[in-house]
Tab-separated table of C-alpha atoms in Angstrom:
chain	number	residue	atom	x	y	z
A	1	UNK	CA	-29.692	-0.352	16.365
A	2	UNK	CA	-27.967	-2.879	18.381
A	3	UNK	CA	-25.219	-1.220	21.139
A	4	UNK	CA	-22.300	-2.976	19.360
A	5	UNK	CA	-23.052	-1.534	15.724
A	6	UNK	CA	-23.365	2.187	17.481
A	7	UNK	CA	-20.533	1.148	19.531
A	8	UNK	CA	-18.317	-0.303	15.782
A	9	UNK	CA	-19.766	3.469	14.358
A	10	UNK	CA	-17.950	5.077	16.922
A	11	UNK	CA	-14.962	2.930	16.820
A	12	UNK	CA	-15.001	3.729	13.462
A	13	UNK	CA	-15.025	7.630	13.570
A	14	UNK	CA	-12.751	7.770	16.669
A	15	UNK	CA	-9.818	5.997	14.386
A	16	UNK	CA	-10.291	8.530	11.837
A	17	UNK	CA	-10.099	11.285	14.390
A	18	UNK	CA	-7.267	9.737	15.466
A	19	UNK	CA	-4.891	9.336	12.595
A	20	UNK	CA	-6.111	12.967	11.634
A	21	UNK	CA	-4.763	13.990	15.030
A	22	UNK	CA	-2.288	11.993	15.258
A	23	UNK	CA	-0.541	13.734	12.278
A	24	UNK	CA	-1.118	17.260	13.937
A	25	UNK	CA	1.006	15.768	16.647
A	26	UNK	CA	3.781	14.483	14.719
A	27	UNK	CA	4.004	17.771	12.684
A	28	UNK	CA	5.102	19.531	16.324
A	29	UNK	CA	6.783	16.350	16.928
A	30	UNK	CA	8.931	16.604	14.011
A	31	UNK	CA	9.186	20.322	14.253
A	32	UNK	CA	10.759	20.049	17.855
A	33	UNK	CA	12.422	16.762	17.587
A	34	UNK	CA	14.071	18.556	14.550
A	35	UNK	CA	14.892	21.488	16.641
A	36	UNK	CA	16.187	20.016	19.301
A	37	UNK	CA	18.794	17.595	17.097
A	38	UNK	CA	19.590	21.035	15.689
A	39	UNK	CA	20.070	22.763	18.954
A	40	UNK	CA	17.497	25.491	18.479
A	41	UNK	CA	14.015	26.410	19.749
A	42	UNK	CA	11.396	25.099	17.193
A	43	UNK	CA	8.177	26.377	17.219
A	44	UNK	CA	7.135	28.191	20.834
A	45	UNK	CA	5.407	31.369	19.843
A	46	UNK	CA	1.817	29.793	19.270
A	47	UNK	CA	0.163	28.720	22.342
A	48	UNK	CA	2.239	27.331	25.459
A	49	UNK	CA	5.283	25.751	24.171
A	50	UNK	CA	4.292	26.293	20.961
A	51	UNK	CA	1.339	23.544	21.066
A	52	UNK	CA	-0.761	24.991	19.208
A	53	UNK	CA	1.302	25.280	15.945
A	54	UNK	CA	-0.192	22.536	13.866
A	55	UNK	CA	-3.265	24.388	14.666
A	56	UNK	CA	-1.466	27.367	13.063
A	57	UNK	CA	-0.134	25.647	10.154
A	58	UNK	CA	-3.981	23.520	9.342
A	59	UNK	CA	-5.536	27.191	9.124
A	60	UNK	CA	-2.627	28.950	7.197
A	61	UNK	CA	-3.091	25.966	4.541
A	62	UNK	CA	-6.969	26.663	4.115
A	63	UNK	CA	-6.760	30.122	3.654
A	64	UNK	CA	-4.229	29.830	0.678
A	65	UNK	CA	-5.148	30.205	-2.724
A	66	UNK	CA	-5.771	26.804	-4.295
A	67	UNK	CA	-3.390	26.498	-7.362
A	68	UNK	CA	-3.519	24.755	-10.638
A	69	UNK	CA	-0.846	24.964	-13.830
A	70	UNK	CA	-2.982	25.627	-17.314
A	71	UNK	CA	-1.302	22.493	-18.897
A	72	UNK	CA	-2.415	20.246	-15.781
A	73	UNK	CA	-4.843	17.672	-16.456
A	74	UNK	CA	-7.194	18.817	-14.446
A	75	UNK	CA	-9.352	15.725	-13.095
A	76	UNK	CA	-6.004	13.567	-12.372
A	77	UNK	CA	-4.870	16.514	-10.876
A	78	UNK	CA	-7.733	16.760	-8.145
A	79	UNK	CA	-8.111	13.093	-7.947
A	80	UNK	CA	-4.381	12.484	-7.255
A	81	UNK	CA	-4.043	14.162	-3.474
A	82	UNK	CA	-7.322	12.169	-2.883
A	83	UNK	CA	-6.356	8.491	-3.955
A	84	UNK	CA	-3.389	9.486	-1.423
A	85	UNK	CA	-5.143	10.934	1.281
A	86	UNK	CA	-7.988	7.664	1.469
A	87	UNK	CA	-4.981	4.861	0.719
A	88	UNK	CA	-3.266	6.121	3.964
A	89	UNK	CA	-6.528	6.098	6.072
A	90	UNK	CA	-8.053	3.126	4.624
A	91	UNK	CA	-4.520	0.592	5.289
A	92	UNK	CA	-5.030	1.469	9.531
A	93	UNK	CA	-8.933	-0.159	8.794
A	94	UNK	CA	-7.405	-3.902	9.426
A	95	UNK	CA	-4.687	-2.873	12.148
A	96	UNK	CA	-5.718	-4.072	15.460
A	97	UNK	CA	-4.467	-1.387	18.217
A	98	UNK	CA	-5.845	-3.081	21.348
A	99	UNK	CA	-7.421	-6.080	23.189
A	100	UNK	CA	-10.902	-6.607	23.500
A	101	UNK	CA	-12.744	-4.282	25.491
A	102	UNK	CA	-16.571	-4.250	26.730
A	103	UNK	CA	-15.725	-0.588	28.002
A	104	UNK	CA	-16.566	-1.487	31.443
A	105	UNK	CA	-19.299	-3.822	31.298
A	106	UNK	CA	-21.259	-1.166	28.944
A	107	UNK	CA	-21.145	-3.831	26.176
A	108	UNK	CA	-22.450	-7.263	26.396
A	109	UNK	CA	-20.264	-8.655	23.376
A	110	UNK	CA	-16.390	-7.335	23.838
A	111	UNK	CA	-15.614	-5.358	21.286
A	112	UNK	CA	-12.220	-5.531	19.037
A	113	UNK	CA	-10.339	-2.522	19.016
A	114	UNK	CA	-9.856	-2.975	14.806
A	115	UNK	CA	-12.256	-1.388	12.714
A	116	UNK	CA	-12.468	-4.225	10.378
A	117	UNK	CA	-10.982	-7.658	11.287
A	118	UNK	CA	-9.841	-9.126	7.922
A	119	UNK	CA	-8.463	-12.616	7.796
A	120	UNK	CA	-6.248	-11.610	5.644
A	121	UNK	CA	-5.335	-8.401	7.353
A	122	UNK	CA	-1.818	-8.635	6.290
A	123	UNK	CA	-2.347	-8.950	2.576
A	124	UNK	CA	-4.865	-5.930	2.848
A	125	UNK	CA	-2.335	-3.571	4.404
A	126	UNK	CA	0.424	-4.861	1.441
A	127	UNK	CA	-2.883	-4.187	-1.293
A	128	UNK	CA	-3.524	-0.810	0.150
A	129	UNK	CA	-0.019	-0.183	0.129
A	130	UNK	CA	0.978	-0.742	-3.388
A	131	UNK	CA	-2.526	1.297	-4.640
A	132	UNK	CA	-1.054	4.268	-2.884
A	133	UNK	CA	1.983	4.754	-5.290
A	134	UNK	CA	-1.072	5.958	-8.140
A	135	UNK	CA	-1.640	9.025	-5.843
A	136	UNK	CA	2.268	10.149	-6.605
A	137	UNK	CA	2.607	9.034	-9.747
A	138	UNK	CA	-0.537	10.790	-11.009
A	139	UNK	CA	0.271	13.907	-8.885
A	140	UNK	CA	3.803	14.016	-11.152
A	141	UNK	CA	2.408	13.173	-14.242
A	142	UNK	CA	-1.056	15.492	-14.366
A	143	UNK	CA	0.974	18.566	-13.208
A	144	UNK	CA	2.838	18.513	-16.186
A	145	UNK	CA	5.945	19.850	-14.762
A	146	UNK	CA	9.490	18.452	-15.118
A	147	UNK	CA	9.776	18.527	-11.586
A	148	UNK	CA	6.761	16.843	-10.667
A	149	UNK	CA	7.333	14.377	-13.492
A	150	UNK	CA	10.687	13.265	-12.047
A	151	UNK	CA	9.751	12.765	-8.927
A	152	UNK	CA	6.936	10.460	-9.448
A	153	UNK	CA	8.757	8.199	-11.615
A	154	UNK	CA	11.365	8.076	-9.198
A	155	UNK	CA	8.853	7.532	-6.156
A	156	UNK	CA	7.199	4.813	-8.278
A	157	UNK	CA	10.640	3.416	-9.381
A	158	UNK	CA	11.505	3.566	-5.433
A	159	UNK	CA	8.182	2.047	-3.858
A	160	UNK	CA	8.023	-0.799	-6.737
A	161	UNK	CA	11.505	-1.428	-6.005
A	162	UNK	CA	11.250	-2.044	-1.962
A	163	UNK	CA	7.730	-3.385	-2.010
A	164	UNK	CA	9.250	-6.714	-2.769
A	165	UNK	CA	11.307	-6.388	0.215
A	166	UNK	CA	8.688	-5.226	2.280
A	167	UNK	CA	6.604	-7.894	1.764
A	168	UNK	CA	9.146	-10.818	2.004
A	169	UNK	CA	10.063	-9.436	5.234
A	170	UNK	CA	6.201	-9.579	5.953
A	171	UNK	CA	6.231	-13.391	4.973
A	172	UNK	CA	8.457	-14.381	7.061
A	173	UNK	CA	6.663	-13.247	10.021
A	174	UNK	CA	3.415	-15.125	8.952
A	175	UNK	CA	5.959	-17.846	9.075
A	176	UNK	CA	7.147	-17.886	12.479
A	177	UNK	CA	3.358	-17.142	13.546
A	178	UNK	CA	1.207	-19.471	11.239
A	179	UNK	CA	-1.595	-17.354	10.493
A	180	UNK	CA	-2.564	-14.205	8.582
A	181	UNK	CA	-4.639	-12.454	10.945
A	182	UNK	CA	-3.177	-9.402	12.417
A	183	UNK	CA	-4.979	-9.803	15.696
A	184	UNK	CA	-3.879	-13.955	15.728
A	185	UNK	CA	-0.583	-12.934	15.368
A	186	UNK	CA	-0.456	-10.452	18.163
A	187	UNK	CA	-1.982	-12.992	19.937
A	188	UNK	CA	1.007	-15.432	19.511
A	189	UNK	CA	3.335	-13.402	20.653
A	190	UNK	CA	1.888	-13.247	24.186
A	191	UNK	CA	3.957	-14.207	27.454
A	192	UNK	CA	8.001	-14.460	27.697
A	193	UNK	CA	10.556	-16.850	26.832
A	194	UNK	CA	11.873	-17.841	30.675
A	195	UNK	CA	9.882	-14.984	31.948
A	196	UNK	CA	12.500	-12.586	30.957
A	197	UNK	CA	12.922	-11.794	27.344
A	198	UNK	CA	8.890	-11.234	26.099
A	199	UNK	CA	7.847	-13.614	23.174
A	200	UNK	CA	7.992	-10.840	20.622
A	201	UNK	CA	8.573	-11.767	16.943
A	202	UNK	CA	11.492	-9.439	16.415
A	203	UNK	CA	13.662	-11.753	18.422
A	204	UNK	CA	13.188	-14.219	16.324
A	205	UNK	CA	13.061	-11.985	13.376
A	206	UNK	CA	15.649	-9.485	13.877
A	207	UNK	CA	16.866	-9.251	10.421
A	208	UNK	CA	13.047	-9.146	8.930
A	209	UNK	CA	12.578	-6.173	11.297
A	210	UNK	CA	15.542	-4.150	10.027
A	211	UNK	CA	14.100	-4.743	6.530
A	212	UNK	CA	10.784	-4.197	7.572
A	213	UNK	CA	12.079	-0.807	9.109
A	214	UNK	CA	14.472	0.285	5.550
A	215	UNK	CA	11.702	-0.593	3.474
A	216	UNK	CA	9.174	1.327	5.465
A	217	UNK	CA	10.867	3.971	5.313
A	218	UNK	CA	11.610	3.659	1.645
A	219	UNK	CA	7.674	2.953	1.216
A	220	UNK	CA	6.945	6.210	3.144
A	221	UNK	CA	9.100	8.590	1.298
A	222	UNK	CA	10.647	9.480	4.104
A	223	UNK	CA	15.082	10.729	4.708
A	224	UNK	CA	17.313	9.286	4.066
A	225	UNK	CA	15.047	7.882	1.225
A	226	UNK	CA	12.872	10.607	0.207
A	227	UNK	CA	14.101	11.205	-3.404
A	228	UNK	CA	10.230	11.674	-4.771
A	229	UNK	CA	10.893	15.075	-3.062
A	230	UNK	CA	14.077	15.756	-2.806
A	231	UNK	CA	14.494	19.668	-2.702
A	232	UNK	CA	18.160	20.046	-3.732
A	233	UNK	CA	17.108	18.401	-7.103
A	234	UNK	CA	13.305	18.721	-7.740
A	235	UNK	CA	12.377	21.548	-5.810
A	236	UNK	CA	9.535	19.552	-4.067
A	237	UNK	CA	9.383	16.312	-5.988
A	238	UNK	CA	5.584	15.410	-7.355
A	239	UNK	CA	3.584	18.127	-5.167
A	240	UNK	CA	5.389	21.028	-6.770
A	241	UNK	CA	2.753	22.386	-8.166
A	242	UNK	CA	0.364	21.301	-5.675
A	243	UNK	CA	-0.674	24.485	-3.024
A	244	UNK	CA	-3.750	24.566	0.047
A	245	UNK	CA	-5.446	21.973	1.239
A	246	UNK	CA	-4.445	19.550	-1.674
A	247	UNK	CA	-0.539	20.235	-1.249
A	248	UNK	CA	-2.127	19.710	2.706
A	249	UNK	CA	-3.736	15.840	1.913
A	250	UNK	CA	-0.222	14.277	0.420
A	251	UNK	CA	1.541	15.920	4.004
A	252	UNK	CA	-1.590	14.414	5.735
A	253	UNK	CA	-1.278	10.949	4.084
A	254	UNK	CA	3.024	11.246	4.063
A	255	UNK	CA	2.087	11.096	8.597
A	256	UNK	CA	-0.665	9.118	8.120
A	257	UNK	CA	1.436	6.571	6.647
A	258	UNK	CA	4.339	6.549	8.504
A	259	UNK	CA	1.826	5.909	11.938
A	260	UNK	CA	0.118	3.040	10.215
A	261	UNK	CA	3.567	1.556	9.288
A	262	UNK	CA	4.593	1.906	13.065
A	263	UNK	CA	1.593	0.238	14.341
A	264	UNK	CA	1.926	-2.781	11.955
A	265	UNK	CA	5.594	-3.054	12.865
A	266	UNK	CA	4.396	-2.780	16.532
A	267	UNK	CA	1.596	-5.689	15.653
A	268	UNK	CA	3.992	-7.502	14.124
A	269	UNK	CA	7.414	-7.107	15.515
A	270	UNK	CA	6.697	-5.925	18.183
A	271	UNK	CA	4.303	-7.741	20.744
A	272	UNK	CA	1.865	-5.204	19.673
A	273	UNK	CA	-0.599	-4.248	23.049
A	274	UNK	CA	1.375	-6.759	25.250
A	275	UNK	CA	3.814	-5.811	27.807
A	276	UNK	CA	4.374	-5.982	31.152
A	277	UNK	CA	2.670	-4.222	34.418
A	278	UNK	CA	-0.385	-3.054	32.410
A	279	UNK	CA	-3.827	-5.622	32.516
A	280	UNK	CA	-4.930	-6.748	29.208
A	281	UNK	CA	-7.539	-4.469	28.898
A	282	UNK	CA	-5.572	-1.512	29.213
A	283	UNK	CA	-3.007	-3.056	26.688
A	284	UNK	CA	-3.687	0.058	24.465
A	285	UNK	CA	-1.406	2.357	26.341
A	286	UNK	CA	2.062	-0.100	25.503
A	287	UNK	CA	1.108	-0.143	22.101
A	288	UNK	CA	0.926	3.738	22.126
A	289	UNK	CA	4.293	3.569	23.629
A	290	UNK	CA	5.376	1.389	20.881
A	291	UNK	CA	4.369	3.472	18.214
A	292	UNK	CA	5.254	6.561	19.573
A	293	UNK	CA	9.014	4.915	19.939
A	294	UNK	CA	8.611	3.968	16.570
A	295	UNK	CA	7.640	7.317	14.911
A	296	UNK	CA	10.529	9.282	16.965
A	297	UNK	CA	12.800	6.869	15.308
A	298	UNK	CA	11.297	7.810	11.966
A	299	UNK	CA	11.938	11.501	12.889
A	300	UNK	CA	14.863	10.944	14.157
A	301	UNK	CA	16.531	9.387	11.007
A	302	UNK	CA	15.297	12.142	9.277
A	303	UNK	CA	17.417	14.781	10.780
A	304	UNK	CA	20.355	12.298	11.691
A	305	UNK	CA	21.435	10.666	7.824
A	306	UNK	CA	22.045	12.789	4.976
A	307	UNK	CA	19.949	11.621	1.542
A	308	UNK	CA	21.597	8.512	-0.809
A	309	UNK	CA	22.168	8.820	-4.081
A	310	UNK	CA	19.452	7.961	-6.771
A	311	UNK	CA	21.569	5.063	-7.668
A	312	UNK	CA	22.951	4.048	-4.497
A	313	UNK	CA	19.063	3.701	-3.500
A	314	UNK	CA	18.287	1.675	-6.314
A	315	UNK	CA	21.734	-0.654	-5.983
A	316	UNK	CA	20.935	-0.907	-1.933
A	317	UNK	CA	17.264	-2.059	-3.035
A	318	UNK	CA	17.803	-4.668	-5.593
A	319	UNK	CA	21.339	-6.105	-4.661
A	320	UNK	CA	21.296	-5.925	-0.857
A	321	UNK	CA	17.938	-5.354	0.807
A	322	UNK	CA	16.028	-8.311	-1.640
A	323	UNK	CA	18.785	-10.994	-1.584
A	324	UNK	CA	18.741	-10.222	2.224
A	325	UNK	CA	15.375	-10.510	2.848
A	326	UNK	CA	15.245	-13.747	0.402
A	327	UNK	CA	17.443	-15.350	2.027
A	328	UNK	CA	16.268	-14.464	5.707
A	329	UNK	CA	12.432	-16.284	4.183
A	330	UNK	CA	14.832	-19.103	3.597
A	331	UNK	CA	16.379	-19.233	6.822
A	332	UNK	CA	12.733	-19.064	8.522
A	333	UNK	CA	11.711	-21.505	6.546
A	334	UNK	CA	13.883	-24.278	7.061
A	335	UNK	CA	13.933	-23.123	10.961
A	336	UNK	CA	10.202	-23.084	11.291
A	337	UNK	CA	10.140	-26.731	8.988
A	338	UNK	CA	12.933	-28.761	11.018
A	339	UNK	CA	12.901	-26.997	14.158
A	340	UNK	CA	9.022	-25.806	14.622
A	341	UNK	CA	9.798	-22.776	16.220
B	1	UNK	CA	-22.872	-15.692	-1.365
B	2	UNK	CA	-22.373	-13.487	1.570
B	3	UNK	CA	-23.298	-9.774	0.567
B	4	UNK	CA	-26.805	-8.990	-0.728
B	5	UNK	CA	-27.485	-9.163	-4.745
B	6	UNK	CA	-27.640	-5.183	-4.474
B	7	UNK	CA	-23.404	-4.984	-4.358
B	8	UNK	CA	-23.236	-7.939	-6.334
B	9	UNK	CA	-25.261	-5.534	-9.064
B	10	UNK	CA	-23.590	-2.755	-8.100
B	11	UNK	CA	-20.053	-4.428	-8.780
B	12	UNK	CA	-20.990	-5.797	-12.014
B	13	UNK	CA	-21.928	-2.780	-13.353
B	14	UNK	CA	-18.462	-0.752	-12.536
B	15	UNK	CA	-16.446	-4.110	-13.862
B	16	UNK	CA	-18.219	-4.196	-16.850
B	17	UNK	CA	-18.747	-0.273	-16.687
B	18	UNK	CA	-14.995	0.706	-16.699
B	19	UNK	CA	-14.314	-2.074	-18.971
B	20	UNK	CA	-16.612	-0.581	-21.671
B	21	UNK	CA	-14.736	3.128	-20.903
B	22	UNK	CA	-11.099	1.543	-21.215
B	23	UNK	CA	-11.737	1.277	-25.328
B	24	UNK	CA	-13.797	4.396	-25.083
B	25	UNK	CA	-10.602	6.622	-24.310
B	26	UNK	CA	-8.471	8.546	-26.367
B	27	UNK	CA	-6.053	9.203	-23.788
B	28	UNK	CA	-4.116	6.059	-22.415
B	29	UNK	CA	-3.381	7.103	-19.008
B	30	UNK	CA	-7.205	7.008	-18.523
B	31	UNK	CA	-7.734	3.758	-20.000
B	32	UNK	CA	-5.285	2.541	-17.754
B	33	UNK	CA	-6.872	4.278	-14.539
B	34	UNK	CA	-10.260	2.711	-15.827
B	35	UNK	CA	-8.468	-0.651	-16.053
B	36	UNK	CA	-7.980	-0.707	-12.318
B	37	UNK	CA	-11.322	0.538	-11.741
B	38	UNK	CA	-12.207	-2.259	-12.971
B	39	UNK	CA	-9.891	-4.397	-11.216
B	40	UNK	CA	-11.121	-3.068	-8.119
B	41	UNK	CA	-15.052	-3.528	-8.837
B	42	UNK	CA	-13.706	-7.848	-9.992
B	43	UNK	CA	-11.831	-8.108	-6.227
B	44	UNK	CA	-15.212	-6.566	-5.016
B	45	UNK	CA	-16.940	-9.580	-6.604
B	46	UNK	CA	-14.444	-11.935	-5.346
B	47	UNK	CA	-15.346	-10.669	-1.443
B	48	UNK	CA	-18.874	-11.581	-2.282
B	49	UNK	CA	-17.793	-14.851	-3.521
B	50	UNK	CA	-16.573	-15.450	0.094
B	51	UNK	CA	-12.766	-15.519	-1.213
B	52	UNK	CA	-11.298	-12.983	0.371
B	53	UNK	CA	-7.809	-13.738	-0.228
B	54	UNK	CA	-8.284	-13.956	-4.345
B	55	UNK	CA	-9.739	-10.591	-3.968
B	56	UNK	CA	-6.623	-9.000	-2.394
B	57	UNK	CA	-4.191	-11.280	-4.449
B	58	UNK	CA	-6.209	-9.399	-7.587
B	59	UNK	CA	-5.416	-6.051	-6.097
B	60	UNK	CA	-1.667	-6.707	-5.173
B	61	UNK	CA	-0.651	-8.287	-8.444
B	62	UNK	CA	-3.143	-6.633	-11.093
B	63	UNK	CA	-3.835	-3.039	-9.564
B	64	UNK	CA	-0.595	-2.848	-7.492
B	65	UNK	CA	2.185	-4.102	-9.656
B	66	UNK	CA	1.167	-4.922	-13.246
B	67	UNK	CA	-0.652	-1.437	-13.699
B	68	UNK	CA	1.582	0.395	-12.287
B	69	UNK	CA	3.950	-0.635	-14.900
B	70	UNK	CA	1.632	0.079	-17.789
B	71	UNK	CA	1.219	3.618	-16.383
B	72	UNK	CA	5.362	4.044	-16.201
B	73	UNK	CA	5.205	3.049	-19.863
B	74	UNK	CA	2.470	5.134	-21.096
B	75	UNK	CA	3.718	8.078	-18.809
B	76	UNK	CA	7.314	7.337	-20.145
B	77	UNK	CA	5.945	7.295	-24.025
B	78	UNK	CA	4.200	10.340	-23.611
B	79	UNK	CA	1.632	9.212	-25.994
B	80	UNK	CA	-1.195	11.306	-24.390
B	81	UNK	CA	-3.685	11.364	-27.599
B	82	UNK	CA	-3.699	8.413	-29.623
B	83	UNK	CA	-4.713	9.828	-33.860
B	84	UNK	CA	-6.963	7.078	-35.409
B	85	UNK	CA	-5.075	6.806	-39.101
B	86	UNK	CA	-8.145	4.768	-40.664
B	87	UNK	CA	-11.243	5.632	-41.823
B	88	UNK	CA	-14.075	5.371	-39.395
B	89	UNK	CA	-16.844	4.860	-42.233
B	90	UNK	CA	-14.880	1.583	-43.168
B	91	UNK	CA	-16.047	-1.600	-41.472
B	92	UNK	CA	-13.553	-2.858	-38.906
B	93	UNK	CA	-12.929	-6.456	-40.747
B	94	UNK	CA	-12.052	-4.464	-44.209
B	95	UNK	CA	-9.415	-2.244	-42.157
B	96	UNK	CA	-5.257	-2.907	-42.359
B	97	UNK	CA	-3.591	-5.340	-41.425
B	98	UNK	CA	-3.954	-5.511	-37.381
B	99	UNK	CA	-7.139	-3.998	-37.243
B	100	UNK	CA	-8.068	-7.067	-38.719
B	101	UNK	CA	-6.629	-9.200	-36.611
B	102	UNK	CA	-8.518	-7.417	-33.775
B	103	UNK	CA	-11.168	-7.905	-35.082
B	104	UNK	CA	-11.185	-11.172	-35.888
B	105	UNK	CA	-10.386	-11.890	-32.179
B	106	UNK	CA	-13.110	-10.168	-31.183
B	107	UNK	CA	-15.171	-12.101	-33.020
B	108	UNK	CA	-13.413	-15.404	-31.716
B	109	UNK	CA	-13.696	-13.844	-28.026
B	110	UNK	CA	-17.831	-12.763	-28.610
B	111	UNK	CA	-18.252	-16.982	-29.839
B	112	UNK	CA	-16.199	-18.221	-26.764
B	113	UNK	CA	-18.389	-16.273	-24.424
B	114	UNK	CA	-21.398	-17.412	-25.701
B	115	UNK	CA	-20.310	-21.109	-25.857
B	116	UNK	CA	-19.569	-20.479	-22.373
B	117	UNK	CA	-22.283	-18.714	-21.058
B	118	UNK	CA	-24.831	-21.477	-22.317
B	119	UNK	CA	-23.478	-24.268	-20.387
B	120	UNK	CA	-23.438	-21.912	-17.237
B	121	UNK	CA	-23.799	-24.300	-14.148
B	122	UNK	CA	-21.708	-27.017	-15.465
B	123	UNK	CA	-18.261	-25.910	-14.797
B	124	UNK	CA	-16.515	-27.913	-11.515
B	125	UNK	CA	-17.308	-25.780	-8.781
B	126	UNK	CA	-15.681	-25.397	-5.659
B	127	UNK	CA	-17.453	-26.362	-1.967
B	128	UNK	CA	-18.638	-23.056	-0.062
B	129	UNK	CA	-15.735	-21.868	1.650
B	130	UNK	CA	-13.359	-23.644	-0.177
B	131	UNK	CA	-11.530	-20.926	-1.889
B	132	UNK	CA	-11.615	-18.835	1.224
B	133	UNK	CA	-8.926	-20.727	3.181
B	134	UNK	CA	-5.198	-19.651	2.519
B	135	UNK	CA	-4.164	-23.282	3.573
B	136	UNK	CA	-6.135	-24.585	1.329
B	137	UNK	CA	-5.249	-22.471	-1.615
B	138	UNK	CA	-1.844	-23.250	-0.896
B	139	UNK	CA	-2.690	-26.928	-0.093
B	140	UNK	CA	-3.959	-27.327	-3.568
B	141	UNK	CA	-1.219	-25.187	-5.485
B	142	UNK	CA	1.468	-27.482	-4.175
B	143	UNK	CA	0.168	-30.912	-4.814
B	144	UNK	CA	-2.706	-31.139	-7.374
B	145	UNK	CA	-1.728	-28.312	-9.338
B	146	UNK	CA	1.977	-28.713	-8.484
B	147	UNK	CA	3.071	-29.166	-12.647
B	148	UNK	CA	0.821	-26.055	-13.796
B	149	UNK	CA	2.116	-24.323	-11.315
B	150	UNK	CA	6.268	-25.159	-11.829
B	151	UNK	CA	5.491	-24.632	-15.323
B	152	UNK	CA	4.570	-20.978	-14.688
B	153	UNK	CA	7.305	-20.243	-12.925
B	154	UNK	CA	9.757	-21.248	-15.135
B	155	UNK	CA	7.690	-18.996	-18.145
B	156	UNK	CA	8.107	-16.524	-15.620
B	157	UNK	CA	11.893	-17.329	-15.086
B	158	UNK	CA	12.329	-16.981	-19.005
B	159	UNK	CA	10.284	-13.821	-19.591
B	160	UNK	CA	12.761	-12.426	-17.002
B	161	UNK	CA	15.868	-13.639	-18.951
B	162	UNK	CA	14.931	-12.057	-22.508
B	163	UNK	CA	14.107	-9.260	-20.585
B	164	UNK	CA	17.942	-8.973	-19.196
B	165	UNK	CA	19.321	-10.044	-22.873
B	166	UNK	CA	16.906	-7.361	-24.241
B	167	UNK	CA	18.580	-4.840	-21.422
B	168	UNK	CA	22.302	-5.355	-21.827
B	169	UNK	CA	21.959	-5.575	-25.417
B	170	UNK	CA	23.894	-2.028	-26.254
């Protein structure tokens, strides 16, 4: 095996472990930030400052009993969390998170910090996002419980509605950067205008960025769009009947999807690993900082805004967000055509 | 062809197997899922043919959008078990109305398939890599195939208007 192949396999494993641990970190951050916003302490007993709390959570979930309702469809009930988790992991495969590196001269050919460099990467992300709805819908249907079914139906309606705006916001970025490869889109954002403003797409596409983040929150079913699992109405929505590790898989999928949406937003709108002060080989630090900021924004939103009403959500998606993203796309296309941005 | 023949046979077997199982299921939800599996295998075949764009579009449009609506309808109709209301000993061509029509369609499709397969290699094949570039596909779509493209969009508009009219009639 060539060193590059070994490095590639190592990178794949690294991304896998990194995503798993990012979910653990996010669980801790979510609880700590929630506590901060609600003026309480949050977890502080397990480990220093409660840092081992996620580990305790995982151990607790592992030793819980795996329950399945008698009327549930056994095969699909088992399959649904697997679909959710697989889609969550798969989407990150095409997301680059740093410039090429040789690991301090260890490799002859520089290794790109991306699991798979596909030239239609954006569309792959979109395709996997559209597949992840099956995990939730099937979980809702196969549980054979009314709360689960309602949660599943709501989530599929929500994800179908917001996927359109999500895709159109992405399309506007593609027009500006003139490529479908995420690496090229990131590289087109290097440098700055007049040495002050970084050449990030967010400044060319402010509306697109807002649409993307809004639709991204809806796609990952987070508050204020967490209808599939609205506690007051649906107990826990599509995962009402799940326990133990199959519940943990849905939980994991939600956090990994958040990380993926933030990472894609960083790559497409916030200049990826480009930033001042650091050499390009350390660009991944900038990437981590930006993703971390977006994830904090996610948590902040959840504990600040109340949940919308279901009809408000649908009206907002179809009558505000979708027309806005169509107009944004048209204006961008006209701008690229007549001014050659 | 960039991939190995082994991958081709794997994807082809999954596609054909899943498609056959679609009609063998009693539970329509399983049929929908198997059809998604078949679409996934088809998209794998597109990747082997060096057409990643077509492969991804296949997933987005068919597996991601159309099949979700299928699943939606199947779940809302709540008809998990299909009862057969015909005598299975009677030949398909002699069964009542729709069955006979379906059998006739299947027959016509079989004849068409034989006709197409015996003419393999004569179709206007694209040059290598012609379908791998999104720019080239876009260019062809809006120049050579502009008329069919626009006609299709009108067709979809008509279907949308029909849906709105049907939904408002109450």
